[in-house]
Short mmCIF file of C-alpha atoms in Angstrom, two decimals:
data_model
loop_
_atom_site.label_atom_id
_atom_site.label_comp_id
_atom_site.label_asym_id
_atom_site.label_seq_id
_atom_site.Cartn_x
_atom_site.Cartn_y
_atom_site.Cartn_z
CA UNK A 1 51.23 11.98 2.25
CA UNK A 2 48.93 14.83 3.12
CA UNK A 3 45.68 14.18 4.95
CA UNK A 4 42.83 16.63 4.72
CA UNK A 5 39.82 16.62 7.01
CA UNK A 6 37.51 17.70 4.17
CA UNK A 7 38.23 14.63 2.00
CA UNK A 8 35.44 12.06 1.70
CA UNK A 9 36.63 8.80 3.26
CA UNK A 10 37.11 5.88 0.87
CA UNK A 11 35.03 2.84 1.84
CA UNK A 12 37.31 -0.16 2.27
CA UNK A 13 35.95 -3.65 1.74
CA UNK A 14 37.64 -6.76 3.12
CA UNK A 15 39.57 -7.36 -0.12
CA UNK A 16 41.03 -3.84 -0.15
CA UNK A 17 42.00 -4.22 3.50
CA UNK A 18 43.71 -7.53 2.74
CA UNK A 19 45.64 -5.90 -0.13
CA UNK A 20 46.78 -3.10 2.18
CA UNK A 21 47.91 -5.62 4.81
CA UNK A 22 49.89 -7.54 2.19
CA UNK A 23 51.66 -4.35 1.09
CA UNK A 24 52.30 -3.29 4.70
CA UNK A 25 54.15 -6.56 5.21
CA UNK A 26 56.17 -6.16 2.00
CA UNK A 27 55.70 -3.16 -0.27
CA UNK A 28 57.55 -5.01 -3.07
CA UNK A 29 55.17 -7.99 -3.07
CA UNK A 30 53.97 -8.69 -6.60
CA UNK A 31 50.38 -8.11 -7.61
CA UNK A 32 50.21 -11.75 -8.74
CA UNK A 33 51.18 -13.05 -5.29
CA UNK A 34 48.78 -10.62 -3.59
CA UNK A 35 46.06 -11.79 -5.98
CA UNK A 36 46.56 -15.41 -4.90
CA UNK A 37 46.08 -14.44 -1.25
CA UNK A 38 43.02 -12.22 -1.78
CA UNK A 39 41.37 -14.17 -4.62
CA UNK A 40 41.77 -11.63 -7.43
CA UNK A 41 43.65 -11.52 -10.72
CA UNK A 42 46.89 -9.58 -11.01
CA UNK A 43 45.12 -6.92 -13.09
CA UNK A 44 42.32 -6.54 -10.54
CA UNK A 45 44.86 -6.09 -7.72
CA UNK A 46 46.73 -3.49 -9.80
CA UNK A 47 43.48 -1.56 -10.36
CA UNK A 48 42.55 -1.71 -6.67
CA UNK A 49 46.00 -0.53 -5.58
CA UNK A 50 45.81 2.37 -8.02
CA UNK A 51 42.38 3.38 -6.66
CA UNK A 52 43.73 3.23 -3.09
CA UNK A 53 46.71 5.38 -4.05
CA UNK A 54 44.59 7.84 -6.05
CA UNK A 55 42.09 8.05 -3.17
CA UNK A 56 44.83 8.97 -0.70
CA UNK A 57 44.29 5.82 1.36
CA UNK A 58 47.92 4.74 0.98
CA UNK A 59 51.16 5.32 -0.82
CA UNK A 60 53.84 2.83 -1.73
CA UNK A 61 57.31 4.20 -0.98
CA UNK A 62 60.80 3.08 -0.09
CA UNK A 63 61.44 3.78 3.60
CA UNK A 64 65.08 4.69 4.02
CA UNK A 65 67.48 5.08 6.92
CA UNK A 66 68.48 8.77 6.91
CA UNK A 67 71.83 7.98 8.58
CA UNK A 68 72.79 5.68 5.69
CA UNK A 69 71.97 8.47 3.23
CA UNK A 70 74.17 11.10 4.87
CA UNK A 71 71.59 12.75 7.12
CA UNK A 72 73.24 12.60 10.54
CA UNK A 73 70.68 14.62 12.48
CA UNK A 74 66.98 13.96 12.94
CA UNK A 75 64.80 15.93 15.32
CA UNK A 76 61.24 16.60 16.31
CA UNK A 77 60.52 20.30 16.66
CA UNK A 78 57.65 21.55 18.78
CA UNK A 79 56.33 24.83 17.38
CA UNK A 80 54.16 27.43 19.14
CA UNK A 81 52.15 29.63 16.82
CA UNK A 82 50.33 32.92 17.15
CA UNK A 83 47.36 33.18 14.82
CA UNK A 84 46.03 30.60 12.37
CA UNK A 85 47.88 27.27 12.44
CA UNK A 86 47.27 26.10 8.88
CA UNK A 87 49.41 28.73 7.06
CA UNK A 88 52.35 27.98 9.36
CA UNK A 89 51.87 24.22 8.93
CA UNK A 90 51.77 24.69 5.15
CA UNK A 91 54.92 26.86 5.15
CA UNK A 92 56.78 24.28 7.24
CA UNK A 93 55.55 21.47 4.98
CA UNK A 94 57.16 23.23 2.02
CA UNK A 95 60.66 22.96 3.53
CA UNK A 96 62.73 20.14 2.01
CA UNK A 97 64.12 19.07 5.38
CA UNK A 98 60.66 18.58 6.87
CA UNK A 99 59.15 15.12 6.48
CA UNK A 100 56.26 15.25 8.95
CA UNK A 101 53.95 18.03 10.16
CA UNK A 102 50.98 17.56 12.45
CA UNK A 103 48.69 20.08 14.12
CA UNK A 104 48.36 19.14 17.78
CA UNK A 105 46.60 19.94 21.01
CA UNK A 106 48.81 20.49 24.04
CA UNK A 107 51.96 22.44 24.79
CA UNK A 108 52.81 22.83 21.10
CA UNK A 109 50.57 23.82 18.23
CA UNK A 110 52.60 21.84 15.70
CA UNK A 111 55.04 18.95 15.75
CA UNK A 112 57.52 18.92 12.89
CA UNK A 113 60.03 16.18 12.10
CA UNK A 114 63.18 17.33 10.34
CA UNK A 115 66.08 15.47 8.75
CA UNK A 116 69.38 17.36 8.39
CA UNK A 117 72.91 16.61 7.26
CA UNK A 118 74.55 17.98 10.42
CA UNK A 119 74.03 19.99 13.58
CA UNK A 120 75.07 23.12 11.66
CA UNK A 121 72.43 22.36 9.04
CA UNK A 122 69.81 21.95 11.80
CA UNK A 123 70.86 25.21 13.43
CA UNK A 124 70.62 27.07 10.12
CA UNK A 125 67.22 25.54 9.38
CA UNK A 126 65.81 26.51 12.76
CA UNK A 127 67.41 29.95 13.05
CA UNK A 128 66.91 31.24 9.53
CA UNK A 129 64.02 29.37 8.01
CA UNK A 130 61.67 27.94 10.64
CA UNK A 131 61.75 30.83 13.10
CA UNK A 132 61.37 33.38 10.30
CA UNK A 133 57.98 32.01 9.26
CA UNK A 134 55.25 34.49 10.13
CA UNK A 135 53.29 33.24 13.12
CA UNK A 136 56.06 31.14 14.67
CA UNK A 137 56.61 32.46 18.20
CA UNK A 138 58.68 29.67 19.79
CA UNK A 139 60.28 26.33 19.03
CA UNK A 140 61.68 23.51 21.11
CA UNK A 141 63.90 20.91 19.48
CA UNK A 142 64.06 17.27 20.52
CA UNK A 143 67.08 15.69 18.83
CA UNK A 144 66.86 11.96 18.15
CA UNK A 145 69.58 9.96 19.88
CA UNK A 146 68.45 6.44 19.00
CA UNK A 147 65.50 5.18 16.98
CA UNK A 148 64.02 2.23 18.87
CA UNK A 149 60.92 1.53 16.79
CA UNK A 150 59.42 2.67 13.53
CA UNK A 151 56.61 0.70 11.97
CA UNK A 152 54.12 1.11 9.16
CA UNK A 153 52.32 -2.20 9.64
CA UNK A 154 49.56 -1.25 12.05
CA UNK A 155 46.98 -3.09 9.96
CA UNK A 156 43.54 -1.87 8.93
CA UNK A 157 40.23 -1.57 10.78
#
């Protein structure tokens, strides 16, 4: 999911928020059961969900465990950039191994999460593809040892 600052925010009413909360709890929940909770028909829920997806408010995906899929190495990479940040962020976003890119304030200009099959794969990615992107001046890699929490159910405001 890509967020852009120039996008007009979608106004969320209480019903849309309730639909989002239902899907955060269980992304496979049927539109009929969501409709019973929020007071809409199945068709009306389906239309609302589609508008929320089309508007970039949410996406419905299967969250997987990379280890179970053969990706033994996950890491967060701090990237220091010289020059404009956006072209570097876009180039990093285009890499298949990258699943998260955020422009930050602080010691690093960008934080990039990568998922690799092995340490050799990570080394190749960093040495030959990330560090060769124009504007990248330094990286620091934080390899994940143990995932203690990952949640997507922070609710709505």
